Amino acid sequence: MWKEFKRYKSIYKEEGFKGLWKKGGWKLFLFIVGFYLIRDTILYILIPYAIFDQLSENNEIMMTGLLHTHSMLRYFVLIAILGALIISFRGMKGGKAWSKSANLFTVLAVVFVHVQLLVGLALYFFGDLVPNAWKNASAAMSNAPTRFFMVEHLVGMLIGIVLITIGRAKSKRQAEDQAKYKTVFIFFGLGFLVILLSIPWPFMPAARGWLPF
């Protein structure tokens, strides 16, 4: 699989997406699905499961620590995305070259959202709230705060993370700096809005505090 990945990467650099699709076709599509399925299964399911299975004796302490981490990490996520948005907006309006700060903030945003995803999935599958709620899903879904954490929070965050990830990936492929800034501004802007709406702020029905302690 690694050799195929390197071959497709080389074709993409030389001939672009059209050349890549022309030579790969449905085989390429199946390769991409298989690659990400295997990678994400290992990163986001198997490794966390192995870790939490080994630490199950201290499950309550560990989950409290993860919850606090998850709560505080949202601010790092929002600051990184907001920083990327401000820089990209200034870059578009000022006709500036792609800067080191733009690259830094877009990378930080992607890193933070994926770390947040990993921590969130650990809480979702190994915490108390969601697994217990799924045992009586019909009753849980009729309760707005519980439904928020079972479905709405997860789906919203996944959409936001996908938008941020695509925005960073697409911006790297743009040849012109203004196109890079525009791509980041659009995708990061949409991702920022979705993530902002998916956080359980204190004024929402599924309220959580501004700080975890």
PDB file of C-alpha atoms in Angstrom:
ATOM      1  CA  MET A   1       0.000   0.000   0.000  1.00  0.00           C
ATOM      2  CA  TRP A   2       2.861   2.398   0.764  1.00  0.00           C
ATOM      3  CA  LYS A   3       4.330   1.926  -2.726  1.00  0.00           C
ATOM      4  CA  GLU A   4       0.934   2.682  -4.268  1.00  0.00           C
ATOM      5  CA  PHE A   5       0.644   5.790  -2.130  1.00  0.00           C
ATOM      6  CA  LYS A   6       4.047   7.068  -3.302  1.00  0.00           C
ATOM      7  CA  ARG A   7       3.173   6.300  -6.940  1.00  0.00           C
ATOM      8  CA  TYR A   8      -0.129   8.209  -6.775  1.00  0.00           C
ATOM      9  CA  LYS A   9       1.589  11.095  -4.994  1.00  0.00           C
ATOM     10  CA  SER A  10       4.183  11.306  -7.759  1.00  0.00           C
ATOM     11  CA  ILE A  11       1.488  11.278 -10.463  1.00  0.00           C
ATOM     12  CA  TYR A  12      -0.443  14.029  -8.658  1.00  0.00           C
ATOM     13  CA  LYS A  13       2.636  16.277  -8.459  1.00  0.00           C
ATOM     14  CA  GLU A  14       3.432  15.831 -12.143  1.00  0.00           C
ATOM     15  CA  GLU A  15      -0.025  15.784 -13.754  1.00  0.00           C
ATOM     16  CA  GLY A  16      -2.432  17.158 -11.165  1.00  0.00           C
ATOM     17  CA  PHE A  17      -5.787  15.753 -10.080  1.00  0.00           C
ATOM     18  CA  LYS A  18      -7.062  15.113 -13.622  1.00  0.00           C
ATOM     19  CA  GLY A  19      -4.021  13.040 -14.502  1.00  0.00           C
ATOM     20  CA  LEU A  20      -4.265  11.214 -11.213  1.00  0.00           C
ATOM     21  CA  TRP A  21      -7.909  10.304 -11.772  1.00  0.00           C
ATOM     22  CA  LYS A  22      -7.263   9.355 -15.398  1.00  0.00           C
ATOM     23  CA  LYS A  23      -4.572   6.855 -14.443  1.00  0.00           C
ATOM     24  CA  GLY A  24      -6.110   5.658 -11.192  1.00  0.00           C
ATOM     25  CA  GLY A  25      -9.862   5.685 -11.820  1.00  0.00           C
ATOM     26  CA  TRP A  26     -11.960   3.504  -9.533  1.00  0.00           C
ATOM     27  CA  LYS A  27      -8.827   1.735  -8.333  1.00  0.00           C
ATOM     28  CA  LEU A  28      -7.631   5.058  -6.957  1.00  0.00           C
ATOM     29  CA  PHE A  29     -10.991   5.656  -5.270  1.00  0.00           C
ATOM     30  CA  LEU A  30     -10.888   2.254  -3.581  1.00  0.00           C
ATOM     31  CA  PHE A  31      -7.273   2.825  -2.563  1.00  0.00           C
ATOM     32  CA  ILE A  32      -8.109   6.163  -0.899  1.00  0.00           C
ATOM     33  CA  VAL A  33     -11.089   4.700   0.958  1.00  0.00           C
ATOM     34  CA  GLY A  34      -9.030   1.709   2.077  1.00  0.00           C
ATOM     35  CA  PHE A  35      -6.054   3.813   3.128  1.00  0.00           C
ATOM     36  CA  TYR A  36      -8.045   6.206   5.290  1.00  0.00           C
ATOM     37  CA  LEU A  37     -10.243   3.435   6.667  1.00  0.00           C
ATOM     38  CA  ILE A  38      -7.212   1.481   7.849  1.00  0.00           C
ATOM     39  CA  ARG A  39      -5.379   4.567   9.108  1.00  0.00           C
ATOM     40  CA  ASP A  40      -8.308   6.049  11.021  1.00  0.00           C
ATOM     41  CA  THR A  41      -9.331   2.681  12.461  1.00  0.00           C
ATOM     42  CA  ILE A  42      -5.845   2.273  13.894  1.00  0.00           C
ATOM     43  CA  LEU A  43      -5.473   5.870  15.102  1.00  0.00           C
ATOM     44  CA  TYR A  44      -8.943   6.563  16.426  1.00  0.00           C
ATOM     45  CA  ILE A  45     -10.277   3.145  17.492  1.00  0.00           C
ATOM     46  CA  LEU A  46      -7.659   0.429  18.038  1.00  0.00           C
ATOM     47  CA  ILE A  47      -4.949   2.510  19.750  1.00  0.00           C
ATOM     48  CA  PRO A  48      -7.362   4.373  22.087  1.00  0.00           C
ATOM     49  CA  TYR A  49      -9.120   1.098  22.919  1.00  0.00           C
ATOM     50  CA  ALA A  50      -5.834  -0.590  23.801  1.00  0.00           C
ATOM     51  CA  ILE A  51      -4.770   2.342  25.981  1.00  0.00           C
ATOM     52  CA  PHE A  52      -8.043   2.659  27.852  1.00  0.00           C
ATOM     53  CA  ASP A  53      -8.370  -1.087  28.290  1.00  0.00           C
ATOM     54  CA  GLN A  54      -5.007  -1.138  30.045  1.00  0.00           C
ATOM     55  CA  LEU A  55      -5.959   1.817  32.241  1.00  0.00           C
ATOM     56  CA  SER A  56      -9.470   0.661  33.068  1.00  0.00           C
ATOM     57  CA  GLU A  57      -8.680   0.311  36.772  1.00  0.00           C
ATOM     58  CA  ASN A  58      -8.308   4.094  37.014  1.00  0.00           C
ATOM     59  CA  ASN A  59     -11.145   4.810  34.604  1.00  0.00           C
ATOM     60  CA  GLU A  60     -12.910   7.483  36.665  1.00  0.00           C
ATOM     61  CA  ILE A  61      -9.752   9.510  37.302  1.00  0.00           C
ATOM     62  CA  MET A  62      -8.643   9.160  33.698  1.00  0.00           C
ATOM     63  CA  MET A  63     -12.016  10.228  32.277  1.00  0.00           C
ATOM     64  CA  THR A  64     -12.094  13.288  34.538  1.00  0.00           C
ATOM     65  CA  GLY A  65      -8.658  14.255  33.287  1.00  0.00           C
ATOM     66  CA  LEU A  66      -9.697  13.747  29.668  1.00  0.00           C
ATOM     67  CA  LEU A  67     -12.865  15.770  30.191  1.00  0.00           C
ATOM     68  CA  HIS A  68     -10.849  18.663  31.619  1.00  0.00           C
ATOM     69  CA  THR A  69      -8.395  18.407  28.725  1.00  0.00           C
ATOM     70  CA  HIS A  70     -11.245  18.321  26.212  1.00  0.00           C
ATOM     71  CA  SER A  71     -12.852  21.366  27.785  1.00  0.00           C
ATOM     72  CA  MET A  72      -9.688  23.479  27.820  1.00  0.00           C
ATOM     73  CA  LEU A  73      -8.493  22.366  24.400  1.00  0.00           C
ATOM     74  CA  ARG A  74     -11.543  23.977  22.755  1.00  0.00           C
ATOM     75  CA  TYR A  75     -10.004  27.395  23.414  1.00  0.00           C
ATOM     76  CA  PHE A  76      -6.766  26.410  21.683  1.00  0.00           C
ATOM     77  CA  VAL A  77      -8.842  25.145  18.742  1.00  0.00           C
ATOM     78  CA  LEU A  78     -10.863  28.359  18.494  1.00  0.00           C
ATOM     79  CA  ILE A  79      -7.817  30.643  18.867  1.00  0.00           C
ATOM     80  CA  ALA A  80      -5.872  28.763  16.180  1.00  0.00           C
ATOM     81  CA  ILE A  81      -8.789  28.828  13.718  1.00  0.00           C
ATOM     82  CA  LEU A  82      -9.577  32.466  14.471  1.00  0.00           C
ATOM     83  CA  GLY A  83      -5.923  33.389  13.981  1.00  0.00           C
ATOM     84  CA  ALA A  84      -5.903  31.626  10.600  1.00  0.00           C
ATOM     85  CA  LEU A  85      -9.098  33.465   9.610  1.00  0.00           C
ATOM     86  CA  ILE A  86      -7.732  36.896  10.535  1.00  0.00           C
ATOM     87  CA  ILE A  87      -4.450  36.286   8.709  1.00  0.00           C
ATOM     88  CA  SER A  88      -6.197  34.925   5.614  1.00  0.00           C
ATOM     89  CA  PHE A  89      -8.626  37.863   5.531  1.00  0.00           C
ATOM     90  CA  ARG A  90      -5.766  40.361   5.734  1.00  0.00           C
ATOM     91  CA  GLY A  91      -3.866  38.402   3.112  1.00  0.00           C
ATOM     92  CA  MET A  92      -6.799  38.507   0.692  1.00  0.00           C
ATOM     93  CA  LYS A  93      -7.523  42.196   1.181  1.00  0.00           C
ATOM     94  CA  GLY A  94      -3.890  43.279   1.157  1.00  0.00           C
ATOM     95  CA  GLY A  95      -2.734  41.099  -1.716  1.00  0.00           C
ATOM     96  CA  LYS A  96       0.020  39.695   0.481  1.00  0.00           C
ATOM     97  CA  ALA A  97       2.250  36.708  -0.148  1.00  0.00           C
ATOM     98  CA  TRP A  98       1.538  33.498   1.763  1.00  0.00           C
ATOM     99  CA  SER A  99       3.202  34.054   5.122  1.00  0.00           C
ATOM    100  CA  LYS A 100       4.873  31.899   7.752  1.00  0.00           C
ATOM    101  CA  SER A 101       2.206  32.942  10.248  1.00  0.00           C
ATOM    102  CA  ALA A 102      -0.540  31.770   7.883  1.00  0.00           C
ATOM    103  CA  ASN A 103       1.156  28.423   7.541  1.00  0.00           C
ATOM    104  CA  LEU A 104       1.710  28.185  11.310  1.00  0.00           C
ATOM    105  CA  PHE A 105      -1.884  28.941  12.304  1.00  0.00           C
ATOM    106  CA  THR A 106      -3.405  26.614   9.710  1.00  0.00           C
ATOM    107  CA  VAL A 107      -1.122  23.782  10.843  1.00  0.00           C
ATOM    108  CA  LEU A 108      -1.902  24.463  14.517  1.00  0.00           C
ATOM    109  CA  ALA A 109      -5.635  24.475  13.767  1.00  0.00           C
ATOM    110  CA  VAL A 110      -5.432  21.081  12.060  1.00  0.00           C
ATOM    111  CA  VAL A 111      -3.302  19.613  14.847  1.00  0.00           C
ATOM    112  CA  PHE A 112      -5.553  20.924  17.618  1.00  0.00           C
ATOM    113  CA  VAL A 113      -8.819  19.772  16.003  1.00  0.00           C
ATOM    114  CA  HIS A 114      -7.456  16.264  15.468  1.00  0.00           C
ATOM    115  CA  VAL A 115      -6.149  16.005  19.033  1.00  0.00           C
ATOM    116  CA  GLN A 116      -9.532  17.257  20.202  1.00  0.00           C
ATOM    117  CA  LEU A 117     -11.203  14.610  18.052  1.00  0.00           C
ATOM    118  CA  LEU A 118      -9.107  11.854  19.586  1.00  0.00           C
ATOM    119  CA  VAL A 119      -9.888  12.984  23.137  1.00  0.00           C
ATOM    120  CA  GLY A 120     -13.567  13.450  22.284  1.00  0.00           C
ATOM    121  CA  LEU A 121     -13.882   9.960  20.817  1.00  0.00           C
ATOM    122  CA  ALA A 122     -12.287   8.507  23.942  1.00  0.00           C
ATOM    123  CA  LEU A 123     -14.904  10.255  26.083  1.00  0.00           C
ATOM    124  CA  TYR A 124     -17.693   9.268  23.700  1.00  0.00           C
ATOM    125  CA  PHE A 125     -16.937   5.544  23.668  1.00  0.00           C
ATOM    126  CA  PHE A 126     -15.346   4.979  27.078  1.00  0.00           C
ATOM    127  CA  GLY A 127     -16.990   7.588  29.313  1.00  0.00           C
ATOM    128  CA  ASP A 128     -20.195   7.122  31.294  1.00  0.00           C
ATOM    129  CA  LEU A 129     -22.657   9.526  29.672  1.00  0.00           C
ATOM    130  CA  VAL A 130     -22.961   8.375  26.057  1.00  0.00           C
ATOM    131  CA  PRO A 131     -22.512   4.580  26.476  1.00  0.00           C
ATOM    132  CA  ASN A 132     -25.160   4.562  29.219  1.00  0.00           C
ATOM    133  CA  ALA A 133     -27.473   6.757  27.150  1.00  0.00           C
ATOM    134  CA  TRP A 134     -27.325   4.374  24.193  1.00  0.00           C
ATOM    135  CA  LYS A 135     -28.616   1.576  26.405  1.00  0.00           C
ATOM    136  CA  ASN A 136     -31.990   3.330  26.364  1.00  0.00           C
ATOM    137  CA  ALA A 137     -31.669   5.377  23.200  1.00  0.00           C
ATOM    138  CA  SER A 138     -35.341   6.241  22.769  1.00  0.00           C
ATOM    139  CA  ALA A 139     -35.561   7.846  26.198  1.00  0.00           C
ATOM    140  CA  ALA A 140     -32.187   9.522  25.827  1.00  0.00           C
ATOM    141  CA  MET A 141     -33.072  11.049  22.474  1.00  0.00           C
ATOM    142  CA  SER A 142     -36.117  12.729  23.986  1.00  0.00           C
ATOM    143  CA  ASN A 143     -33.831  14.541  26.441  1.00  0.00           C
ATOM    144  CA  ALA A 144     -32.248  17.552  24.716  1.00  0.00           C
ATOM    145  CA  PRO A 145     -28.960  17.737  26.702  1.00  0.00           C
ATOM    146  CA  THR A 146     -28.344  13.993  26.397  1.00  0.00           C
ATOM    147  CA  ARG A 147     -29.233  13.983  22.688  1.00  0.00           C
ATOM    148  CA  PHE A 148     -26.794  16.831  22.175  1.00  0.00           C
ATOM    149  CA  PHE A 149     -23.851  14.751  23.389  1.00  0.00           C
ATOM    150  CA  MET A 150     -25.064  11.553  21.734  1.00  0.00           C
ATOM    151  CA  VAL A 151     -25.572  12.988  18.249  1.00  0.00           C
ATOM    152  CA  GLU A 152     -25.445  16.732  17.707  1.00  0.00           C
ATOM    153  CA  HIS A 153     -22.087  17.460  19.344  1.00  0.00           C
ATOM    154  CA  LEU A 154     -20.388  14.530  17.605  1.00  0.00           C
ATOM    155  CA  VAL A 155     -21.811  15.207  14.135  1.00  0.00           C
ATOM    156  CA  GLY A 156     -21.207  18.955  14.340  1.00  0.00           C
ATOM    157  CA  MET A 157     -17.613  18.547  15.456  1.00  0.00           C
ATOM    158  CA  LEU A 158     -16.888  15.950  12.776  1.00  0.00           C
ATOM    159  CA  ILE A 159     -18.225  18.291  10.084  1.00  0.00           C
ATOM    160  CA  GLY A 160     -16.165  21.177  11.462  1.00  0.00           C
ATOM    161  CA  ILE A 161     -12.990  19.090  11.625  1.00  0.00           C
ATOM    162  CA  VAL A 162     -13.497  17.821   8.078  1.00  0.00           C
ATOM    163  CA  LEU A 163     -13.916  21.398   6.820  1.00  0.00           C
ATOM    164  CA  ILE A 164     -10.741  22.547   8.580  1.00  0.00           C
ATOM    165  CA  THR A 165      -8.787  19.568   7.261  1.00  0.00           C
ATOM    166  CA  ILE A 166     -10.001  20.044   3.687  1.00  0.00           C
ATOM    167  CA  GLY A 167      -9.291  23.766   3.856  1.00  0.00           C
ATOM    168  CA  ARG A 168      -5.686  23.185   4.869  1.00  0.00           C
ATOM    169  CA  ALA A 169      -5.180  20.441   2.268  1.00  0.00           C
ATOM    170  CA  LYS A 170      -6.730  22.452  -0.576  1.00  0.00           C
ATOM    171  CA  SER A 171      -4.774  25.597   0.298  1.00  0.00           C
ATOM    172  CA  LYS A 172      -1.505  23.692   0.017  1.00  0.00           C
ATOM    173  CA  ARG A 173      -2.393  22.715  -3.563  1.00  0.00           C
ATOM    174  CA  GLN A 174      -3.134  26.267  -4.685  1.00  0.00           C
ATOM    175  CA  ALA A 175      -0.420  27.822  -6.825  1.00  0.00           C
ATOM    176  CA  GLU A 176      -1.360  31.467  -6.152  1.00  0.00           C
ATOM    177  CA  ASP A 177      -1.112  33.008  -2.684  1.00  0.00           C
ATOM    178  CA  GLN A 178      -4.448  34.806  -2.968  1.00  0.00           C
ATOM    179  CA  ALA A 179      -6.133  31.504  -3.779  1.00  0.00           C
ATOM    180  CA  LYS A 180      -4.516  29.987  -0.683  1.00  0.00           C
ATOM    181  CA  TYR A 181      -5.879  32.750   1.527  1.00  0.00           C
ATOM    182  CA  LYS A 182      -9.339  32.536  -0.021  1.00  0.00           C
ATOM    183  CA  THR A 183      -9.510  28.754   0.417  1.00  0.00           C
ATOM    184  CA  VAL A 184      -8.476  28.994   4.062  1.00  0.00           C
ATOM    185  CA  PHE A 185     -10.917  31.808   4.740  1.00  0.00           C
ATOM    186  CA  ILE A 186     -13.888  29.923   3.252  1.00  0.00           C
ATOM    187  CA  PHE A 187     -13.268  26.473   4.724  1.00  0.00           C
ATOM    188  CA  PHE A 188     -11.930  27.639   8.074  1.00  0.00           C
ATOM    189  CA  GLY A 189     -14.777  30.146   8.337  1.00  0.00           C
ATOM    190  CA  LEU A 190     -17.393  27.452   7.809  1.00  0.00           C
ATOM    191  CA  GLY A 191     -15.562  25.078  10.136  1.00  0.00           C
ATOM    192  CA  PHE A 192     -15.250  27.759  12.823  1.00  0.00           C
ATOM    193  CA  LEU A 193     -18.989  28.475  12.678  1.00  0.00           C
ATOM    194  CA  VAL A 194     -19.970  24.791  12.899  1.00  0.00           C
ATOM    195  CA  ILE A 195     -17.542  24.105  15.766  1.00  0.00           C
ATOM    196  CA  LEU A 196     -18.685  27.216  17.629  1.00  0.00           C
ATOM    197  CA  LEU A 197     -22.321  26.053  17.417  1.00  0.00           C
ATOM    198  CA  SER A 198     -21.400  22.514  18.492  1.00  0.00           C
ATOM    199  CA  ILE A 199     -19.716  23.474  21.775  1.00  0.00           C
ATOM    200  CA  PRO A 200     -21.861  23.090  24.933  1.00  0.00           C
ATOM    201  CA  TRP A 201     -21.562  26.683  26.129  1.00  0.00           C
ATOM    202  CA  PRO A 202     -23.006  27.631  29.563  1.00  0.00           C
ATOM    203  CA  PHE A 203     -26.028  29.354  27.961  1.00  0.00           C
ATOM    204  CA  MET A 204     -27.062  26.263  25.964  1.00  0.00           C
ATOM    205  CA  PRO A 205     -29.481  23.482  27.073  1.00  0.00           C
ATOM    206  CA  ALA A 206     -26.568  21.018  27.295  1.00  0.00           C
ATOM    207  CA  ALA A 207     -24.634  23.509  29.390  1.00  0.00           C
ATOM    208  CA  ARG A 208     -21.032  23.060  30.442  1.00  0.00           C
ATOM    209  CA  GLY A 209     -19.019  25.655  32.324  1.00  0.00           C
ATOM    210  CA  TRP A 210     -16.567  28.080  30.779  1.00  0.00           C
ATOM    211  CA  LEU A 211     -13.869  26.182  32.653  1.00  0.00           C
ATOM    212  CA  PRO A 212     -13.898  22.523  33.749  1.00  0.00           C
ATOM    213  CA  PHE A 213     -13.017  23.289  37.387  1.00  0.00           C
TER     214      PHE A 213
END
